[in-house]
Structures are given as C-alpha cells and as structure tokens.
Amino acid sequence: MITDGILKETLAKIKPSAAEAEHLKSTAMEIIGRIDSEAARLGFNVHAIHVGSTARDTWLRGKRDIDIFLMFPPSTPRERLELEGLQLARSISNDYEEKYAEHPYISAVYKSYDIDLVPCFNVPDASKIQSAVDRSPFHNQYVLAHINGLNDEARLLKQFMHGVGVYGSELRTMGFSGYLSELLIVKYGAFLEVVKAGANFYRGLVIDIEGHMDKTVEHPEPLIVIDPVDPKRNVAAALSEQKLYEFIDACRRFQRAPNVDMFFPPTVEPMDEPELLEVINDRGTLLLTITFRAPDIVEDTLYPQLRKAEESVVRMLELHEFKVYRSGVWSNGTRCAIVLEMLVWSLPNIERHLGPPLEQREHAERFGTKYQNAYVFGYRYAVDIPRKHPRADELIRAKLTSCALGKQVSESIRQDFIVLSGPAVLSVGEGIGVFLRELLHRN
C-alpha cells in the first residue's frame, strides 16, 4: 500500500540510530551518576531519574534534550528543595541558565546535549503532588508500562503533528504535547488509528483511558483527555481550538491523499516586499503593525500577554467602528509585533453620538441643552460630532496604553512603541516574513 511505504520512509528518517540512542542513554546515566554521587557527598537525601520522551524511547532523531528530575522526599521544605536542587544541578556543567516554572530549575549544556535538571517531590502517587512537575515521573511510568512496543507509532504521530504545525504545548504554539500524543497512541493503538479517530474529533470530546474522570471538575477546553495518573487533570488543557481543528483537518487530508510532505513540509519562505505589496493590493486591505521591544520574560509568560494585548486592541478598534479582518502576534525575542489586517482603517470626519431615550425626559432635555444640533434618531436623541480619530493608526497611537496589555508588555509599550503601515512591517525583525506568510495564509 502507498500509505505503508510513506510510513516506512518517514520512520527511516525520524527514528534514532542505535548508536545515537545508546549515546544519549549513556549520557543520561552519566549525569544521573554524577548527581547521585554529589548528593551523597553533600549528605543530601536526593536521587536523580531520567524522564521525558528520551527516557520513554519515543523521541525523534536529532533531539538533543534530556530531562533529569531530582527526587526529594515529600517532607522536604520547598526552600530547601530549591536551594539543594539548584546546587546539585549547577554541579553538572558551568554552561547553565537558571529558569523558572512553578519553582526554579537549571537548563544546562552537557556534551552538546541540552539538559533540564528539575527538582521535584518524590510523592507516593500523583494525587499527593506538591508541585505540578511532581506528575512527570508518574507520566513516565505510565507510558513505559502501556506503550507496548508502539514507540515507533508515537514517533510517527509526533512527526505528523510537527509537519502540520500542531505539535508543542508551549503557549506560543498551544498544540499537542509529547505526552498527549503518546496517550493517543496508547488509546488508539497505532498512528493510522489516531488519524482515523482524529478525523472525527469534535469540540468537547472526552478521552478517558482509565475511565476514572473526576466529574466534579469542569473542563471548558476544546479537547478533554483525562490524565491516567490524575483524574482531575486534562492533559489537553493547553490545546487551543485552532490547533484542534487544524489537526482534524490534517487527519482528513491525510486520509484522502496520504503524502510524505505532511510529515516533512517544505521550508516556509519569508514573504518579501513585492509579494506582500501584491497581496495587500489584491485584497484591498491594509496592514497595521504595532511593534515594541520584547520584555525580558520567558515565552510562556510573553505570549499570553501578547494575545491579551491583541484582543484588547482589536476590541478597541471595533468599538470605534474600524474593522479588523485578521490579526496575530509575533516575537523573535528582541522585538514583538501585533499585526492587524484592516478591512476598514479610515472613517468619515463625523460620528453619531447617541443621547438618552426621549422617555427619560429630564436626561433627554439636558442632552438637548448641551447639544443645540441634537435630533431625534429613532427613540432617542443624537448629535453629529467631529470624530476624534478618523484613522485607525491615529487611534492606536492615542489609546494603546489605555488597553489591557499584560504587565510586562504594558511596561515595554509605555517605554516606546511604533505603528507601521503596509510593507514597513518587514523591517520589524528576522522571521517576520515567515510569520506573515502564515498569517495571510499564503502557500
């Protein structure tokens, strides 16, 4: 079958070689040995374990990430866990960066691998977690116990999700996590079975592999996949409705016409100025771009703030009778941008200001006294007044800082922001051309 050939071709490209797998495994064991030895030397009651896709043998060729968890007794005070955990983690490499999730951890480089060293509480079961990361060892145990030789099927699903742009639960992407993709393989038994099921996914679908969902907990997310180790948790909580429906569409397209390009799509070429001008002129729209310095925060903090700002700006524009056709947010770590494709960006110099209903005689007469040119418009008074901001870019410059923007994004915008029009957006920074192609849905 054509599909079998496509899957074999794909797997040959994505499955790590025996040598690559052995080198990664031995590196992980070496780090664990060093952590355990250092903990014993310092008298810390800690041991290290290897978790994540590289521990579960569901990782893709070329992946250079290793997750090591430092297991502390549950009775350890949080301050001590952080202090001793970071001390142990720093002992692995001089090339490291301290990062923050629910509590601090170390991201280090060791023998060309990117190592995340995360302190956690070694709780007896997932119902007794003290921090969110405490679940990860249980996730590891569950997948190892239930993957049943379907590791390569999980690899195919992950690569497929990569190829169609829905893989990654970080808040920039809001797609499928690695653990979620592995659970779908456990549930349906094979990549093609996930595709078959995925083509019929719908908003509100509940997948409960263990049949233990806590029904006292409400899950408003578009897809609900109950964590096999925690009946209260939705593994798909980070998945956006957009990415869910993109996955459904991709599954249907693969069923209709299986194609290796869905696993390995061509590199997206950035839009250049001539193409962007052609697109804008053909569509008759206008691009407005708000750009500002990227605040020094991690992506999972930045992107929710950017989306909050985007929604607030769109709401402000439409409240003032401008019309936004589509919008999106972008950052390359140095600059940020809120890009708006405008259907209506210029309005007449007058606007109608509505007064009270005529039934409210006292208020209506006061309005008529204030505005000598007031007239009856339906059941209320109205008056034509000069429009303060007849252009969308003028409104943005005047009112942007009054929008709900998120703490760090607001601080950055208050320091300085620029509103660009049309193809000037291409000057924002490297990577914006690729973003524009995706935003404008240009093949």
Short mmCIF file of C-alpha atoms in Angstrom, two decimals:
data_model
loop_
_atom_site.label_atom_id
_atom_site.label_comp_id
_atom_site.label_asym_id
_atom_site.label_seq_id
_atom_site.Cartn_x
_atom_site.Cartn_y
_atom_site.Cartn_z
CA MET A 1 0.00 0.00 0.00
CA ILE A 2 1.08 3.59 -0.68
CA THR A 3 0.45 4.54 2.96
CA ASP A 4 2.72 1.75 4.25
CA GLY A 5 5.52 2.99 2.03
CA ILE A 6 5.06 6.56 3.26
CA LEU A 7 5.17 5.45 6.90
CA LYS A 8 8.29 3.31 6.35
CA GLU A 9 10.01 6.18 4.55
CA THR A 10 9.09 8.57 7.34
CA LEU A 11 10.17 6.24 10.14
CA ALA A 12 13.53 5.68 8.46
CA LYS A 13 14.12 9.43 8.68
CA ILE A 14 12.91 10.05 12.23
CA LYS A 15 13.93 7.01 14.28
CA PRO A 16 17.25 7.49 16.10
CA SER A 17 20.01 5.12 15.08
CA ALA A 18 21.17 2.53 17.59
CA ALA A 19 24.40 4.48 18.10
CA GLU A 20 22.53 7.77 18.65
CA ALA A 21 20.16 6.14 21.13
CA GLU A 22 22.98 4.45 23.03
CA HIS A 23 25.00 7.68 23.27
CA LEU A 24 22.01 9.61 24.61
CA LYS A 25 21.17 6.89 27.11
CA SER A 26 24.76 6.65 28.37
CA THR A 27 24.92 10.45 28.70
CA ALA A 28 21.73 10.46 30.77
CA MET A 29 23.10 7.70 33.01
CA GLU A 30 26.38 9.59 33.38
CA ILE A 31 24.52 12.70 34.56
CA ILE A 32 22.41 10.66 36.98
CA GLY A 33 25.58 9.07 38.38
CA ARG A 34 27.17 12.47 38.89
CA ILE A 35 24.07 13.89 40.58
CA ASP A 36 23.74 10.89 42.89
CA SER A 37 27.44 10.97 43.80
CA GLU A 38 27.36 14.70 44.52
CA ALA A 39 24.20 14.30 46.60
CA ALA A 40 25.86 11.54 48.65
CA ARG A 41 28.98 13.67 49.14
CA LEU A 42 26.92 16.61 50.38
CA GLY A 43 24.67 14.43 52.51
CA PHE A 44 21.52 15.33 50.54
CA ASN A 45 18.71 12.76 50.52
CA VAL A 46 18.18 13.00 46.78
CA HIS A 47 18.39 10.75 43.73
CA ALA A 48 18.05 11.54 40.02
CA ILE A 49 15.91 9.89 37.35
CA HIS A 50 15.62 10.24 33.57
CA VAL A 51 12.14 11.25 32.31
CA GLY A 52 10.55 12.55 29.13
CA SER A 53 10.44 11.21 25.58
CA THR A 54 14.14 10.28 25.55
CA ALA A 55 13.52 8.07 28.62
CA ARG A 56 10.40 6.55 27.04
CA ASP A 57 12.06 5.89 23.66
CA THR A 58 9.52 7.95 21.76
CA TRP A 59 11.92 10.74 20.77
CA LEU A 60 12.79 11.83 17.25
CA ARG A 61 16.18 11.62 15.58
CA GLY A 62 18.35 14.65 16.24
CA LYS A 63 16.67 15.57 19.51
CA ARG A 64 19.32 16.80 21.93
CA ASP A 65 17.16 17.32 25.03
CA ILE A 66 17.42 15.24 28.19
CA ASP A 67 15.16 15.76 31.21
CA ILE A 68 16.61 14.78 34.58
CA PHE A 69 14.46 15.05 37.70
CA LEU A 70 15.98 15.37 41.15
CA MET A 71 13.76 13.43 43.54
CA PHE A 72 13.44 14.90 47.04
CA PRO A 73 11.50 13.36 49.93
CA PRO A 74 7.96 14.82 50.17
CA SER A 75 8.73 16.19 53.64
CA THR A 76 11.47 18.47 52.25
CA PRO A 77 10.66 22.17 52.79
CA ARG A 78 10.17 23.99 49.47
CA GLU A 79 13.03 26.42 50.19
CA ARG A 80 15.42 23.53 50.84
CA LEU A 81 14.32 21.69 47.70
CA GLU A 82 15.07 24.77 45.63
CA LEU A 83 18.39 25.53 47.34
CA GLU A 84 19.79 21.97 47.28
CA GLY A 85 18.24 21.14 43.92
CA LEU A 86 19.86 24.11 42.20
CA GLN A 87 23.18 23.39 43.93
CA LEU A 88 23.19 19.84 42.62
CA ALA A 89 22.05 20.87 39.15
CA ARG A 90 24.78 23.50 38.82
CA SER A 91 27.42 20.87 39.56
CA ILE A 92 26.80 19.22 36.17
CA SER A 93 28.07 22.00 33.93
CA ASN A 94 29.45 25.53 34.02
CA ASP A 95 27.32 26.32 30.99
CA TYR A 96 23.87 26.71 32.50
CA GLU A 97 20.94 29.07 32.90
CA GLU A 98 18.56 29.31 35.81
CA LYS A 99 14.93 29.19 34.68
CA TYR A 100 11.59 29.36 36.43
CA ALA A 101 8.42 27.33 36.17
CA GLU A 102 6.49 26.69 39.39
CA HIS A 103 9.90 26.74 41.05
CA PRO A 104 13.44 27.30 39.75
CA TYR A 105 15.33 24.72 37.70
CA ILE A 106 18.55 24.58 35.71
CA SER A 107 18.90 24.30 31.94
CA ALA A 108 22.48 23.27 31.14
CA VAL A 109 24.58 22.18 28.20
CA TYR A 110 26.50 18.94 28.73
CA LYS A 111 28.41 17.17 25.96
CA SER A 112 26.34 19.05 23.33
CA TYR A 113 23.05 17.95 24.95
CA ASP A 114 20.53 20.40 26.40
CA ILE A 115 19.82 19.16 29.90
CA ASP A 116 16.91 20.30 32.05
CA LEU A 117 17.58 19.48 35.71
CA VAL A 118 14.35 19.83 37.66
CA PRO A 119 13.92 19.38 41.44
CA CYS A 120 10.65 17.72 42.44
CA PHE A 121 8.99 15.94 45.34
CA ASN A 122 9.13 12.13 45.27
CA VAL A 123 5.49 11.72 46.27
CA PRO A 124 3.97 8.20 46.60
CA ASP A 125 1.26 8.84 44.00
CA ALA A 126 0.04 11.61 41.71
CA SER A 127 -2.87 12.53 44.00
CA LYS A 128 -0.35 13.82 46.53
CA ILE A 129 1.68 16.11 44.28
CA GLN A 130 3.07 19.28 45.87
CA SER A 131 4.10 20.95 42.62
CA ALA A 132 2.98 20.45 39.01
CA VAL A 133 6.28 18.85 37.98
CA ASP A 134 5.76 16.04 40.51
CA ARG A 135 3.45 14.35 37.99
CA SER A 136 6.18 13.85 35.38
CA PRO A 137 7.72 10.70 36.94
CA PHE A 138 4.24 9.15 37.02
CA HIS A 139 3.70 10.07 33.38
CA ASN A 140 6.97 8.32 32.63
CA GLN A 141 5.94 5.17 34.48
CA TYR A 142 2.53 5.08 32.83
CA VAL A 143 3.78 5.39 29.26
CA LEU A 144 6.57 2.86 29.84
CA ALA A 145 4.02 0.41 31.21
CA HIS A 146 1.44 0.92 28.45
CA ILE A 147 3.27 1.80 25.23
CA ASN A 148 3.58 -1.93 24.49
CA GLY A 149 6.08 -1.69 21.65
CA LEU A 150 4.23 1.16 19.94
CA ASN A 151 7.17 3.55 20.32
CA ASP A 152 7.58 3.97 16.57
CA GLU A 153 3.86 4.70 16.19
CA ALA A 154 4.31 7.51 18.70
CA ARG A 155 7.24 8.80 16.65
CA LEU A 156 5.11 8.85 13.51
CA LEU A 157 2.35 10.77 15.26
CA LYS A 158 4.77 13.32 16.70
CA GLN A 159 6.39 13.90 13.31
CA PHE A 160 2.97 14.21 11.67
CA MET A 161 1.96 16.81 14.26
CA HIS A 162 5.25 18.62 13.68
CA GLY A 163 4.66 18.59 9.94
CA VAL A 164 1.15 20.01 10.09
CA GLY A 165 2.09 22.61 12.70
CA VAL A 166 0.16 21.43 15.75
CA TYR A 167 2.93 19.93 17.91
CA GLY A 168 4.08 21.63 21.10
CA SER A 169 2.13 22.58 24.22
CA GLU A 170 4.13 25.74 24.92
CA LEU A 171 1.94 28.83 24.94
CA ARG A 172 3.44 30.15 21.70
CA THR A 173 2.02 27.14 19.82
CA MET A 174 -0.82 25.86 22.06
CA GLY A 175 -0.71 22.46 20.38
CA PHE A 176 -0.34 18.80 21.35
CA SER A 177 2.28 17.90 23.95
CA GLY A 178 4.54 14.89 23.60
CA TYR A 179 2.78 13.14 26.49
CA LEU A 180 -0.62 13.82 24.92
CA SER A 181 0.48 12.33 21.60
CA GLU A 182 1.79 9.24 23.40
CA LEU A 183 -1.54 8.81 25.22
CA LEU A 184 -3.39 8.96 21.89
CA ILE A 185 -1.22 6.08 20.67
CA VAL A 186 -1.93 4.14 23.88
CA LYS A 187 -5.65 4.81 23.39
CA TYR A 188 -5.97 4.00 19.67
CA GLY A 189 -3.09 1.57 19.17
CA ALA A 190 -1.39 2.92 16.02
CA PHE A 191 -0.65 6.12 14.11
CA LEU A 192 -3.21 5.38 11.39
CA GLU A 193 -5.85 4.63 14.02
CA VAL A 194 -5.19 8.01 15.64
CA VAL A 195 -5.59 9.65 12.22
CA LYS A 196 -8.83 7.75 11.66
CA ALA A 197 -10.17 8.82 15.07
CA GLY A 198 -8.76 12.36 14.78
CA ALA A 199 -10.67 12.95 11.55
CA ASN A 200 -13.83 12.68 13.67
CA PHE A 201 -12.70 14.60 16.75
CA TYR A 202 -15.01 17.41 17.83
CA ARG A 203 -15.14 20.16 20.40
CA GLY A 204 -15.91 18.77 23.85
CA LEU A 205 -14.74 15.23 23.12
CA VAL A 206 -13.68 13.38 26.28
CA ILE A 207 -10.99 10.68 26.13
CA ASP A 208 -10.64 8.85 29.44
CA ILE A 209 -8.29 5.91 29.00
CA GLU A 210 -8.54 4.72 32.61
CA GLY A 211 -12.25 5.53 32.97
CA HIS A 212 -11.60 7.44 36.17
CA MET A 213 -12.55 11.03 35.28
CA ASP A 214 -13.43 13.17 38.30
CA LYS A 215 -16.78 14.56 37.16
CA THR A 216 -16.78 17.21 39.86
CA VAL A 217 -14.10 19.05 37.88
CA GLU A 218 -15.26 21.12 34.90
CA HIS A 219 -13.10 21.19 31.78
CA PRO A 220 -14.02 24.03 29.41
CA GLU A 221 -11.19 23.23 26.96
CA PRO A 222 -11.98 22.09 23.39
CA LEU A 223 -10.50 18.58 23.90
CA ILE A 224 -10.51 16.73 27.21
CA VAL A 225 -8.00 13.90 27.68
CA ILE A 226 -8.07 12.79 31.30
CA ASP A 227 -4.64 12.15 32.74
CA PRO A 228 -4.32 8.43 33.51
CA VAL A 229 -2.38 9.33 36.67
CA ASP A 230 -4.63 12.21 37.81
CA PRO A 231 -8.42 12.03 37.32
CA LYS A 232 -8.78 15.78 37.90
CA ARG A 233 -6.37 16.88 35.15
CA ASN A 234 -6.92 17.47 31.44
CA VAL A 235 -3.70 16.61 29.57
CA ALA A 236 -5.01 18.64 26.60
CA ALA A 237 -5.66 21.80 28.64
CA ALA A 238 -3.07 23.80 26.68
CA LEU A 239 -4.50 22.80 23.26
CA SER A 240 -6.27 25.68 21.53
CA GLU A 241 -9.43 25.29 19.50
CA GLN A 242 -7.49 26.48 16.44
CA LYS A 243 -4.89 23.72 16.76
CA LEU A 244 -7.53 21.07 17.46
CA TYR A 245 -9.35 21.91 14.23
CA GLU A 246 -6.11 22.16 12.28
CA PHE A 247 -5.37 18.60 13.45
CA ILE A 248 -8.83 17.39 12.44
CA ASP A 249 -8.34 18.94 9.01
CA ALA A 250 -4.86 17.39 8.66
CA CYS A 251 -6.18 13.93 9.55
CA ARG A 252 -8.90 14.22 6.91
CA ARG A 253 -6.43 15.45 4.29
CA PHE A 254 -4.08 12.54 5.06
CA GLN A 255 -6.93 10.08 4.74
CA ARG A 256 -7.88 11.49 1.35
CA ALA A 257 -4.35 11.74 -0.02
CA PRO A 258 -1.52 10.29 2.10
CA ASN A 259 1.64 12.28 1.40
CA VAL A 260 5.12 12.29 2.91
CA ASP A 261 5.11 16.10 2.64
CA MET A 262 2.64 16.19 5.51
CA PHE A 263 5.42 14.80 7.70
CA PHE A 264 8.17 16.91 6.13
CA PRO A 265 6.66 20.06 4.64
CA PRO A 266 8.87 22.30 2.51
CA THR A 267 10.66 25.11 4.29
CA VAL A 268 8.44 28.17 4.56
CA GLU A 269 9.93 31.03 2.56
CA PRO A 270 9.52 34.51 4.01
CA MET A 271 7.34 36.99 2.15
CA ASP A 272 9.33 39.78 0.52
CA GLU A 273 8.14 43.32 -0.16
CA PRO A 274 6.96 42.81 -3.78
CA GLU A 275 4.87 39.77 -2.83
CA LEU A 276 3.45 41.48 0.26
CA LEU A 277 2.53 44.57 -1.75
CA GLU A 278 0.85 42.40 -4.39
CA VAL A 279 -1.16 40.55 -1.75
CA ILE A 280 -2.27 43.73 0.01
CA ASN A 281 -3.21 45.44 -3.25
CA ASP A 282 -5.13 42.40 -4.49
CA ARG A 283 -7.05 42.11 -1.24
CA GLY A 284 -7.62 45.83 -0.80
CA THR A 285 -6.71 45.64 2.87
CA LEU A 286 -4.14 47.47 4.98
CA LEU A 287 -1.59 46.01 7.37
CA LEU A 288 -1.06 47.95 10.59
CA THR A 289 1.72 46.74 12.86
CA ILE A 290 2.37 47.73 16.46
CA THR A 291 5.97 46.90 17.33
CA PHE A 292 7.92 47.32 20.56
CA ARG A 293 10.88 45.91 22.45
CA ALA A 294 10.37 42.36 23.71
CA PRO A 295 10.27 42.27 27.52
CA ASP A 296 12.82 40.02 29.21
CA ILE A 297 10.45 37.19 30.12
CA VAL A 298 10.06 33.56 29.04
CA GLU A 299 7.81 32.76 26.06
CA ASP A 300 5.18 31.05 28.20
CA THR A 301 4.73 34.35 30.04
CA LEU A 302 5.12 36.59 26.98
CA TYR A 303 2.62 35.00 24.57
CA PRO A 304 -0.45 35.11 26.84
CA GLN A 305 0.28 38.81 27.37
CA LEU A 306 0.71 39.40 23.64
CA ARG A 307 -2.60 37.69 22.89
CA LYS A 308 -4.31 39.68 25.64
CA ALA A 309 -2.95 42.87 24.08
CA GLU A 310 -4.06 41.75 20.60
CA GLU A 311 -7.62 41.08 21.78
CA SER A 312 -7.76 44.41 23.60
CA VAL A 313 -6.53 46.37 20.57
CA VAL A 314 -8.97 44.63 18.21
CA ARG A 315 -11.82 45.31 20.65
CA MET A 316 -10.84 48.99 20.88
CA LEU A 317 -10.66 49.38 17.10
CA GLU A 318 -14.03 47.76 16.50
CA LEU A 319 -15.64 49.77 19.30
CA HIS A 320 -14.61 52.85 17.31
CA GLU A 321 -16.12 51.40 14.09
CA PHE A 322 -12.91 50.23 12.43
CA LYS A 323 -12.93 46.64 11.16
CA VAL A 324 -10.16 44.07 11.67
CA TYR A 325 -10.16 41.15 9.22
CA ARG A 326 -7.44 39.09 10.92
CA SER A 327 -4.69 39.62 13.44
CA GLY A 328 -1.75 37.84 15.02
CA VAL A 329 1.17 38.26 17.41
CA TRP A 330 4.86 37.59 16.83
CA SER A 331 8.17 37.85 18.65
CA ASN A 332 11.75 36.92 17.85
CA GLY A 333 12.97 37.54 21.39
CA THR A 334 14.19 41.04 20.55
CA ARG A 335 11.10 42.71 19.10
CA CYS A 336 7.39 41.99 19.41
CA ALA A 337 4.65 42.79 16.93
CA ILE A 338 0.87 42.86 16.88
CA VAL A 339 -0.12 42.65 13.21
CA LEU A 340 -3.60 43.73 12.11
CA GLU A 341 -5.06 43.25 8.65
CA MET A 342 -7.64 46.00 8.37
CA LEU A 343 -10.82 45.93 6.28
CA VAL A 344 -11.76 49.43 7.44
CA TRP A 345 -8.97 51.74 8.62
CA SER A 346 -10.27 55.19 7.66
CA LEU A 347 -13.62 56.71 8.59
CA PRO A 348 -15.50 59.97 7.89
CA ASN A 349 -14.72 63.01 9.98
CA ILE A 350 -18.08 62.84 11.78
CA GLU A 351 -19.64 60.29 14.05
CA ARG A 352 -23.04 59.93 15.65
CA HIS A 353 -23.12 60.44 19.40
CA LEU A 354 -26.25 58.87 20.88
CA GLY A 355 -28.13 60.50 23.74
CA PRO A 356 -30.76 59.18 26.13
CA PRO A 357 -34.20 57.85 25.11
CA LEU A 358 -36.88 60.51 24.85
CA GLU A 359 -38.88 58.73 27.58
CA GLN A 360 -36.17 59.84 30.02
CA ARG A 361 -37.37 63.43 29.76
CA GLU A 362 -35.03 65.06 32.27
CA HIS A 363 -31.90 63.42 30.79
CA ALA A 364 -33.10 63.99 27.22
CA GLU A 365 -33.72 67.70 27.80
CA ARG A 366 -30.33 68.09 29.44
CA PHE A 367 -28.76 66.45 26.34
CA GLY A 368 -30.71 68.80 24.05
CA THR A 369 -29.50 71.80 26.03
CA LYS A 370 -25.89 70.67 25.81
CA TYR A 371 -26.06 69.88 22.07
CA GLN A 372 -28.01 72.55 20.16
CA ASN A 373 -27.86 70.47 16.95
CA ALA A 374 -29.35 67.34 18.53
CA TYR A 375 -32.01 65.49 16.54
CA VAL A 376 -34.36 62.58 17.07
CA PHE A 377 -32.88 59.30 15.94
CA GLY A 378 -35.40 56.54 16.49
CA TYR A 379 -36.45 56.62 20.14
CA ARG A 380 -33.55 58.77 21.36
CA TYR A 381 -31.68 61.98 20.74
CA ALA A 382 -28.45 62.02 18.76
CA VAL A 383 -25.93 64.53 17.54
CA ASP A 384 -23.23 64.52 14.86
CA ILE A 385 -19.84 65.38 16.32
CA PRO A 386 -16.31 65.54 14.90
CA ARG A 387 -14.61 62.16 15.04
CA LYS A 388 -11.51 62.44 17.24
CA HIS A 389 -9.57 59.73 15.42
CA PRO A 390 -10.74 59.13 11.83
CA ARG A 391 -7.75 56.83 11.13
CA ALA A 392 -7.06 53.53 12.87
CA ASP A 393 -3.35 54.24 13.30
CA GLU A 394 -4.16 57.58 14.97
CA LEU A 395 -6.50 55.83 17.40
CA ILE A 396 -3.84 53.24 18.25
CA ARG A 397 -1.21 55.90 18.92
CA ALA A 398 -3.62 57.84 21.13
CA LYS A 399 -5.26 54.98 23.05
CA LEU A 400 -2.90 51.97 23.02
CA THR A 401 -1.56 52.50 26.53
CA SER A 402 -5.12 52.52 27.90
CA CYS A 403 -5.73 48.98 26.59
CA ALA A 404 -5.39 45.86 28.74
CA LEU A 405 -1.90 44.70 27.75
CA GLY A 406 -0.42 42.48 30.46
CA LYS A 407 2.15 43.68 32.98
CA GLN A 408 5.50 43.32 31.18
CA VAL A 409 4.10 44.01 27.70
CA SER A 410 2.43 47.15 29.07
CA GLU A 411 5.71 48.33 30.61
CA SER A 412 7.53 47.80 27.32
CA ILE A 413 4.86 49.60 25.29
CA ARG A 414 4.79 52.54 27.71
CA GLN A 415 8.53 52.97 27.18
CA ASP A 416 8.19 53.07 23.39
CA PHE A 417 6.15 51.65 20.53
CA ILE A 418 5.91 52.25 16.78
CA VAL A 419 2.89 51.87 14.49
CA LEU A 420 3.90 50.80 10.98
CA SER A 421 1.72 50.75 7.88
CA GLY A 422 1.82 48.32 4.95
CA PRO A 423 5.08 46.61 3.91
CA ALA A 424 7.05 48.54 6.55
CA VAL A 425 6.18 45.55 8.76
CA LEU A 426 9.06 43.68 7.10
CA SER A 427 11.51 45.94 8.93
CA VAL A 428 10.43 44.65 12.36
CA GLY A 429 12.94 41.82 12.52
CA GLU A 430 14.19 38.50 11.23
CA GLY A 431 11.44 35.92 10.97
CA ILE A 432 8.55 38.32 10.41
CA GLY A 433 8.32 37.37 6.72
CA VAL A 434 7.60 33.73 7.55
CA PHE A 435 5.02 34.80 10.14
CA LEU A 436 3.26 36.99 7.56
CA ARG A 437 3.03 34.13 5.08
CA GLU A 438 1.34 32.00 7.73
CA LEU A 439 -0.89 34.83 8.97
CA LEU A 440 -2.10 35.69 5.48
CA HIS A 441 -2.45 32.00 4.50
CA ARG A 442 -0.17 32.28 1.51
CA ASN A 443 1.10 28.90 0.25
#
